[in-house]
Amino acid sequence: MANQPTEVAVIGAGMVGAAIALGLAQHGFQVSVIEHAPPAEFDPASPPDVRISAISAASVALLKQLGVWDDILGMRAHAWRRLETWEWEASHVAFDASELKLPELGFMVENQVLQRALWQALAQHPCVTLHCPAALTRMHRRNDVHELTFEDGTLLETKLVIGADGANSRIREWAGIGIHAWNYQQSCLLISVRCATDPGDSTWQQFSPDGPRAFLPLYDNWASLVWYDKPARIRQLQSMSMEQLGREIALHFPRRVGNVTPQACGAFQLTRRHAL
């Protein structure tokens, strides 16, 4: 059983954990990253991940600073240059990159692409040690260090622990940090669709009494639809065949969505968590 020292241990290598770990390593800290499984290899022939992030120019600047933006562009990303939102036609708001003298407002990037680019950079950085696959069973504070115990009995000593292990964080629990949380009365359905025409570079959102409907343009003829509604309604939609879901989209999305064919979907409960 080895007792390994490190300056910072980051538990969880999702988008947030990986970005924090890479930034610290670039500032000269010795960082250990603990993750249960690496992200999948990128396959350019694969359909888009249902999880899409609309990242702003500030986020692009951060990813450039971390040295991963070119890798992301080398996989898949789609610029969006116009943002529209409305409830009634009389309350229509639009932002256009050209009016702001910007090349774009941001980019649509699949979460798995972001994770893969960050992971590759972590694997190549000399100040980063990857523990993967790995899982922890215990965290114990001794004087000014934290002692982390792995499932195989290995110990890791670190001055700082960063818990980036998700909503149900074990690190938060072991640290004795409580949460105040509740579920919103809405869930979200993300739908990957093929468009009959070029999806363009405009993203839009319409508010309805049941919840927003949004359109996120992606690469080639792909797009992502976001459907918010009551949890029971989202469960109903998720249980439908793609053909049935397509008919529901035609009935409940604005006409401007055009002719789209759903290919895959995933549902998520909306929950608010506040660490105390």
mmCIF file of C-alpha atoms in Angstrom:
data_model
loop_
_atom_site.group_PDB
_atom_site.id
_atom_site.type_symbol
_atom_site.label_atom_id
_atom_site.label_comp_id
_atom_site.label_asym_id
_atom_site.label_seq_id
_atom_site.Cartn_x
_atom_site.Cartn_y
_atom_site.Cartn_z
ATOM 1 C CA MET A 1 0.000 0.000 0.000
ATOM 2 C CA ALA A 2 1.676 3.203 -1.200
ATOM 3 C CA ASN A 3 1.238 6.656 0.292
ATOM 4 C CA GLN A 4 1.551 9.127 -2.582
ATOM 5 C CA PRO A 5 1.763 12.927 -2.061
ATOM 6 C CA THR A 6 0.321 15.587 -4.361
ATOM 7 C CA GLU A 7 -0.528 19.274 -4.061
ATOM 8 C CA VAL A 8 -4.076 19.175 -5.428
ATOM 9 C CA ALA A 9 -6.478 16.275 -5.948
ATOM 10 C CA VAL A 10 -9.389 16.853 -8.311
ATOM 11 C CA ILE A 11 -12.121 14.246 -8.024
ATOM 12 C CA GLY A 12 -14.107 14.091 -11.244
ATOM 13 C CA ALA A 13 -12.843 14.881 -14.739
ATOM 14 C CA GLY A 14 -15.979 16.184 -16.364
ATOM 15 C CA MET A 15 -15.892 19.560 -18.075
ATOM 16 C CA VAL A 16 -15.547 21.515 -14.818
ATOM 17 C CA GLY A 17 -13.109 19.230 -13.024
ATOM 18 C CA ALA A 18 -10.895 18.758 -16.059
ATOM 19 C CA ALA A 19 -10.744 22.504 -16.767
ATOM 20 C CA ILE A 20 -9.831 23.277 -13.137
ATOM 21 C CA ALA A 21 -7.157 20.556 -13.089
ATOM 22 C CA LEU A 22 -5.623 21.709 -16.376
ATOM 23 C CA GLY A 23 -5.559 25.358 -15.305
ATOM 24 C CA LEU A 24 -3.842 24.515 -12.010
ATOM 25 C CA ALA A 25 -1.293 22.302 -13.780
ATOM 26 C CA GLN A 26 -0.483 25.114 -16.203
ATOM 27 C CA HIS A 27 0.308 27.290 -13.174
ATOM 28 C CA GLY A 28 2.819 24.736 -11.932
ATOM 29 C CA PHE A 29 0.792 22.802 -9.365
ATOM 30 C CA GLN A 30 1.195 19.022 -9.115
ATOM 31 C CA VAL A 31 -2.343 17.770 -9.738
ATOM 32 C CA SER A 32 -3.849 14.295 -9.336
ATOM 33 C CA VAL A 33 -7.111 13.681 -11.202
ATOM 34 C CA ILE A 34 -9.341 10.844 -10.019
ATOM 35 C CA GLU A 35 -11.962 9.583 -12.464
ATOM 36 C CA HIS A 36 -13.942 6.344 -12.683
ATOM 37 C CA ALA A 37 -13.773 6.088 -16.510
ATOM 38 C CA PRO A 38 -12.165 8.056 -19.366
ATOM 39 C CA PRO A 39 -14.371 9.780 -21.959
ATOM 40 C CA ALA A 40 -15.008 7.858 -25.154
ATOM 41 C CA GLU A 41 -12.739 8.371 -28.144
ATOM 42 C CA PHE A 42 -14.136 10.861 -30.633
ATOM 43 C CA ASP A 43 -15.670 9.279 -33.736
ATOM 44 C CA PRO A 44 -16.354 11.797 -36.532
ATOM 45 C CA ALA A 45 -18.916 9.420 -38.043
ATOM 46 C CA SER A 46 -20.967 9.280 -34.838
ATOM 47 C CA PRO A 47 -24.194 11.269 -34.352
ATOM 48 C CA PRO A 48 -24.023 14.224 -31.955
ATOM 49 C CA ASP A 49 -24.187 13.784 -28.215
ATOM 50 C CA VAL A 50 -27.657 14.690 -26.923
ATOM 51 C CA ARG A 51 -25.920 16.850 -24.303
ATOM 52 C CA ILE A 52 -24.994 20.167 -25.945
ATOM 53 C CA SER A 53 -23.400 23.234 -24.358
ATOM 54 C CA ALA A 54 -23.967 26.714 -25.801
ATOM 55 C CA ILE A 55 -20.696 28.361 -24.825
ATOM 56 C CA SER A 56 -20.093 32.101 -24.899
ATOM 57 C CA ALA A 57 -17.117 34.061 -26.179
ATOM 58 C CA ALA A 58 -15.776 34.202 -22.600
ATOM 59 C CA SER A 59 -15.819 30.401 -22.389
ATOM 60 C CA VAL A 60 -14.070 30.164 -25.766
ATOM 61 C CA ALA A 61 -11.372 32.513 -24.415
ATOM 62 C CA LEU A 62 -10.905 30.235 -21.386
ATOM 63 C CA LEU A 63 -10.624 27.134 -23.586
ATOM 64 C CA LYS A 64 -8.067 28.926 -25.767
ATOM 65 C CA GLN A 65 -6.099 29.828 -22.652
ATOM 66 C CA LEU A 66 -6.164 26.169 -21.620
ATOM 67 C CA GLY A 67 -4.849 25.229 -25.078
ATOM 68 C CA VAL A 68 -7.733 22.961 -26.091
ATOM 69 C CA TRP A 69 -9.837 25.138 -28.407
ATOM 70 C CA ASP A 70 -8.069 24.048 -31.610
ATOM 71 C CA ASP A 71 -8.622 20.403 -30.620
ATOM 72 C CA ILE A 72 -12.332 21.123 -30.119
ATOM 73 C CA LEU A 73 -12.577 22.766 -33.544
ATOM 74 C CA GLY A 74 -10.733 19.757 -34.979
ATOM 75 C CA MET A 75 -13.559 17.569 -33.707
ATOM 76 C CA ARG A 76 -16.932 19.369 -33.857
ATOM 77 C CA ALA A 77 -18.255 22.829 -32.991
ATOM 78 C CA HIS A 78 -20.796 25.113 -34.628
ATOM 79 C CA ALA A 79 -20.812 28.914 -34.381
ATOM 80 C CA TRP A 80 -24.043 30.725 -33.563
ATOM 81 C CA ARG A 81 -24.351 34.359 -34.583
ATOM 82 C CA ARG A 82 -27.931 35.248 -33.709
ATOM 83 C CA LEU A 83 -30.035 34.711 -30.599
ATOM 84 C CA GLU A 84 -33.800 35.211 -30.554
ATOM 85 C CA THR A 85 -36.325 34.787 -27.785
ATOM 86 C CA TRP A 86 -40.032 35.531 -27.587
ATOM 87 C CA GLU A 87 -43.258 34.761 -25.776
ATOM 88 C CA TRP A 88 -45.674 36.742 -27.896
ATOM 89 C CA GLU A 89 -44.743 38.349 -31.193
ATOM 90 C CA ALA A 90 -44.994 41.733 -29.481
ATOM 91 C CA SER A 91 -42.241 40.725 -27.039
ATOM 92 C CA HIS A 92 -39.594 39.499 -29.459
ATOM 93 C CA VAL A 93 -35.926 40.133 -28.597
ATOM 94 C CA ALA A 94 -32.943 39.403 -30.878
ATOM 95 C CA PHE A 95 -29.180 39.798 -30.591
ATOM 96 C CA ASP A 96 -27.005 39.674 -33.706
ATOM 97 C CA ALA A 97 -23.221 39.278 -33.731
ATOM 98 C CA SER A 98 -22.845 41.688 -36.654
ATOM 99 C CA GLU A 99 -24.645 44.439 -34.730
ATOM 100 C CA LEU A 100 -22.183 43.938 -31.874
ATOM 101 C CA LYS A 101 -19.249 43.824 -34.328
ATOM 102 C CA LEU A 102 -18.390 40.265 -33.287
ATOM 103 C CA PRO A 103 -17.590 37.285 -35.535
ATOM 104 C CA GLU A 104 -20.004 35.126 -33.513
ATOM 105 C CA LEU A 105 -21.890 35.132 -30.221
ATOM 106 C CA GLY A 106 -20.644 31.694 -29.231
ATOM 107 C CA PHE A 107 -20.445 28.045 -30.232
ATOM 108 C CA MET A 108 -22.563 24.939 -29.820
ATOM 109 C CA VAL A 109 -20.301 22.136 -28.615
ATOM 110 C CA GLU A 110 -21.185 18.607 -27.613
ATOM 111 C CA ASN A 111 -20.313 17.852 -23.996
ATOM 112 C CA GLN A 112 -18.428 14.703 -25.007
ATOM 113 C CA VAL A 113 -16.234 16.778 -27.368
ATOM 114 C CA LEU A 114 -15.390 19.250 -24.606
ATOM 115 C CA GLN A 115 -14.597 16.430 -22.189
ATOM 116 C CA ARG A 116 -12.450 14.580 -24.727
ATOM 117 C CA ALA A 117 -10.351 17.649 -25.611
ATOM 118 C CA LEU A 118 -9.722 18.466 -21.948
ATOM 119 C CA TRP A 119 -8.884 14.847 -21.128
ATOM 120 C CA GLN A 120 -6.318 14.659 -23.930
ATOM 121 C CA ALA A 121 -4.625 17.790 -22.603
ATOM 122 C CA LEU A 122 -4.576 16.386 -19.061
ATOM 123 C CA ALA A 123 -3.018 13.137 -20.277
ATOM 124 C CA GLN A 124 -0.195 15.063 -21.969
ATOM 125 C CA HIS A 125 0.602 17.510 -19.152
ATOM 126 C CA PRO A 126 3.704 16.688 -17.065
ATOM 127 C CA CYS A 127 2.184 18.127 -13.861
ATOM 128 C CA VAL A 128 -0.909 15.908 -14.047
ATOM 129 C CA THR A 129 -1.251 12.344 -12.763
ATOM 130 C CA LEU A 130 -4.380 10.540 -13.940
ATOM 131 C CA HIS A 131 -5.899 7.901 -11.661
ATOM 132 C CA CYS A 132 -8.351 6.167 -13.982
ATOM 133 C CA PRO A 133 -10.231 3.940 -13.614
ATOM 134 C CA ALA A 134 -10.286 4.676 -9.906
ATOM 135 C CA ALA A 135 -12.740 5.144 -7.055
ATOM 136 C CA LEU A 136 -12.388 6.433 -3.524
ATOM 137 C CA THR A 137 -13.749 4.833 -0.362
ATOM 138 C CA ARG A 138 -12.729 7.404 2.241
ATOM 139 C CA MET A 139 -11.418 10.920 2.860
ATOM 140 C CA HIS A 140 -9.743 11.740 6.161
ATOM 141 C CA ARG A 141 -8.165 14.996 7.316
ATOM 142 C CA ARG A 142 -4.923 14.678 9.272
ATOM 143 C CA ASN A 143 -3.315 17.907 10.437
ATOM 144 C CA ASP A 144 -2.911 20.084 7.311
ATOM 145 C CA VAL A 145 -3.328 17.308 4.719
ATOM 146 C CA HIS A 146 -6.212 15.252 3.379
ATOM 147 C CA GLU A 147 -5.752 11.502 3.080
ATOM 148 C CA LEU A 148 -7.723 9.846 0.269
ATOM 149 C CA THR A 149 -8.195 6.072 0.258
ATOM 150 C CA PHE A 150 -8.762 4.213 -3.014
ATOM 151 C CA GLU A 151 -10.731 0.989 -3.375
ATOM 152 C CA ASP A 152 -7.485 -0.999 -3.727
ATOM 153 C CA GLY A 153 -6.172 0.415 -0.440
ATOM 154 C CA THR A 154 -3.769 2.924 -1.994
ATOM 155 C CA LEU A 155 -3.488 6.212 -0.115
ATOM 156 C CA LEU A 156 -3.060 9.659 -1.621
ATOM 157 C CA GLU A 157 -2.050 12.653 0.501
ATOM 158 C CA THR A 158 -2.935 16.122 -0.728
ATOM 159 C CA LYS A 159 -3.078 19.663 0.597
ATOM 160 C CA LEU A 160 -6.237 20.556 -1.325
ATOM 161 C CA VAL A 161 -9.207 18.443 -2.472
ATOM 162 C CA ILE A 162 -11.540 19.742 -5.194
ATOM 163 C CA GLY A 163 -14.814 17.865 -5.462
ATOM 164 C CA ALA A 164 -16.061 17.957 -9.048
ATOM 165 C CA ASP A 165 -17.834 14.623 -8.798
ATOM 166 C CA GLY A 166 -21.328 15.696 -9.730
ATOM 167 C CA ALA A 167 -24.595 16.648 -8.091
ATOM 168 C CA ASN A 168 -24.487 13.734 -5.629
ATOM 169 C CA SER A 169 -20.895 14.456 -4.622
ATOM 170 C CA ARG A 170 -19.302 12.042 -2.151
ATOM 171 C CA ILE A 171 -16.546 14.586 -1.513
ATOM 172 C CA ARG A 172 -19.154 17.113 -0.401
ATOM 173 C CA GLU A 173 -20.716 14.483 1.868
ATOM 174 C CA TRP A 174 -17.364 13.435 3.383
ATOM 175 C CA ALA A 175 -16.448 17.073 3.956
ATOM 176 C CA GLY A 176 -19.661 17.582 5.912
ATOM 177 C CA ILE A 177 -21.006 20.193 3.521
ATOM 178 C CA GLY A 178 -24.793 20.164 3.447
ATOM 179 C CA ILE A 179 -27.100 21.136 0.608
ATOM 180 C CA HIS A 180 -30.455 22.828 0.253
ATOM 181 C CA ALA A 181 -32.210 21.375 -2.780
ATOM 182 C CA TRP A 182 -35.532 20.962 -4.485
ATOM 183 C CA ASN A 183 -36.875 19.734 -7.806
ATOM 184 C CA TYR A 184 -38.460 22.219 -10.173
ATOM 185 C CA GLN A 185 -41.887 21.311 -11.499
ATOM 186 C CA GLN A 186 -40.371 20.824 -14.927
ATOM 187 C CA SER A 187 -38.125 18.357 -16.708
ATOM 188 C CA CYS A 188 -36.144 18.776 -19.908
ATOM 189 C CA LEU A 189 -36.023 16.616 -23.028
ATOM 190 C CA LEU A 190 -33.009 17.038 -25.328
ATOM 191 C CA ILE A 191 -33.652 15.787 -28.867
ATOM 192 C CA SER A 192 -31.060 15.306 -31.614
ATOM 193 C CA VAL A 193 -32.723 15.917 -34.993
ATOM 194 C CA ARG A 194 -31.798 15.862 -38.667
ATOM 195 C CA CYS A 195 -33.004 18.961 -40.516
ATOM 196 C CA ALA A 196 -34.307 18.933 -44.074
ATOM 197 C CA THR A 197 -32.354 22.145 -44.699
ATOM 198 C CA ASP A 198 -29.221 23.805 -43.323
ATOM 199 C CA PRO A 199 -29.950 24.658 -39.648
ATOM 200 C CA GLY A 200 -28.136 27.983 -40.040
ATOM 201 C CA ASP A 201 -26.430 29.920 -37.261
ATOM 202 C CA SER A 202 -29.403 31.278 -35.300
ATOM 203 C CA THR A 203 -30.484 29.827 -31.967
ATOM 204 C CA TRP A 204 -33.925 30.658 -30.634
ATOM 205 C CA GLN A 205 -36.231 30.037 -27.701
ATOM 206 C CA GLN A 206 -39.990 30.418 -27.430
ATOM 207 C CA PHE A 207 -41.669 30.619 -24.032
ATOM 208 C CA SER A 208 -45.000 28.877 -23.589
ATOM 209 C CA PRO A 209 -47.303 28.292 -20.569
ATOM 210 C CA ASP A 210 -45.902 24.741 -20.291
ATOM 211 C CA GLY A 211 -42.254 25.749 -20.606
ATOM 212 C CA PRO A 212 -39.708 26.940 -23.188
ATOM 213 C CA ARG A 213 -39.000 25.325 -26.563
ATOM 214 C CA ALA A 214 -35.526 25.948 -27.972
ATOM 215 C CA PHE A 215 -33.575 25.262 -31.168
ATOM 216 C CA LEU A 216 -29.779 24.842 -31.188
ATOM 217 C CA PRO A 217 -28.149 24.601 -34.659
ATOM 218 C CA LEU A 218 -25.326 22.080 -35.031
ATOM 219 C CA TYR A 219 -22.929 20.940 -37.743
ATOM 220 C CA ASP A 220 -24.042 19.705 -41.195
ATOM 221 C CA ASN A 221 -27.831 19.216 -41.038
ATOM 222 C CA TRP A 222 -27.973 18.351 -37.346
ATOM 223 C CA ALA A 223 -29.682 20.384 -34.633
ATOM 224 C CA SER A 224 -30.718 19.942 -31.025
ATOM 225 C CA LEU A 225 -34.199 20.693 -29.706
ATOM 226 C CA VAL A 226 -34.813 21.489 -26.053
ATOM 227 C CA TRP A 227 -38.298 20.796 -24.683
ATOM 228 C CA TYR A 228 -39.234 21.847 -21.137
ATOM 229 C CA ASP A 229 -42.483 20.592 -19.654
ATOM 230 C CA LYS A 230 -44.037 18.909 -16.629
ATOM 231 C CA PRO A 231 -42.159 15.728 -15.571
ATOM 232 C CA ALA A 232 -45.098 13.447 -16.482
ATOM 233 C CA ARG A 233 -45.294 14.981 -19.972
ATOM 234 C CA ILE A 234 -41.540 14.595 -20.529
ATOM 235 C CA ARG A 235 -41.717 10.927 -19.434
ATOM 236 C CA GLN A 236 -44.531 10.434 -21.934
ATOM 237 C CA LEU A 237 -42.526 12.021 -24.734
ATOM 238 C CA GLN A 238 -39.418 9.993 -23.867
ATOM 239 C CA SER A 239 -41.382 6.733 -24.115
ATOM 240 C CA MET A 240 -42.506 7.469 -27.685
ATOM 241 C CA SER A 241 -40.967 6.110 -30.853
ATOM 242 C CA MET A 242 -38.959 8.584 -32.925
ATOM 243 C CA GLU A 243 -41.807 8.720 -35.444
ATOM 244 C CA GLN A 244 -44.345 9.577 -32.732
ATOM 245 C CA LEU A 245 -41.989 12.146 -31.217
ATOM 246 C CA GLY A 246 -41.617 13.764 -34.641
ATOM 247 C CA ARG A 247 -45.373 14.285 -34.830
ATOM 248 C CA GLU A 248 -45.389 15.877 -31.362
ATOM 249 C CA ILE A 249 -42.586 18.245 -32.397
ATOM 250 C CA ALA A 250 -44.584 19.321 -35.453
ATOM 251 C CA LEU A 251 -47.607 20.023 -33.242
ATOM 252 C CA HIS A 252 -45.911 21.871 -30.384
ATOM 253 C CA PHE A 253 -42.817 23.635 -31.756
ATOM 254 C CA PRO A 254 -43.007 26.891 -33.744
ATOM 255 C CA ARG A 255 -43.336 26.426 -37.495
ATOM 256 C CA ARG A 256 -39.892 27.882 -38.068
ATOM 257 C CA VAL A 257 -38.347 24.649 -36.749
ATOM 258 C CA GLY A 258 -39.077 23.287 -40.234
ATOM 259 C CA ASN A 259 -39.036 19.646 -41.259
ATOM 260 C CA VAL A 260 -36.962 17.776 -38.660
ATOM 261 C CA THR A 261 -36.533 14.071 -38.000
ATOM 262 C CA PRO A 262 -35.694 13.074 -34.409
ATOM 263 C CA GLN A 263 -32.860 10.569 -34.045
ATOM 264 C CA ALA A 264 -32.229 10.317 -30.286
ATOM 265 C CA CYS A 265 -33.331 11.925 -27.025
ATOM 266 C CA GLY A 266 -32.533 12.101 -23.333
ATOM 267 C CA ALA A 267 -34.541 13.436 -20.375
ATOM 268 C CA PHE A 268 -33.285 15.298 -17.318
ATOM 269 C CA GLN A 269 -35.035 16.384 -14.116
ATOM 270 C CA LEU A 270 -34.405 20.037 -13.268
ATOM 271 C CA THR A 271 -33.059 20.322 -9.724
ATOM 272 C CA ARG A 272 -31.695 23.255 -7.755
ATOM 273 C CA ARG A 273 -28.895 22.507 -5.282
ATOM 274 C CA HIS A 274 -27.211 25.031 -3.029
ATOM 275 C CA ALA A 275 -24.238 23.962 -0.918
ATOM 276 C CA LEU A 276 -24.404 25.273 2.641
#
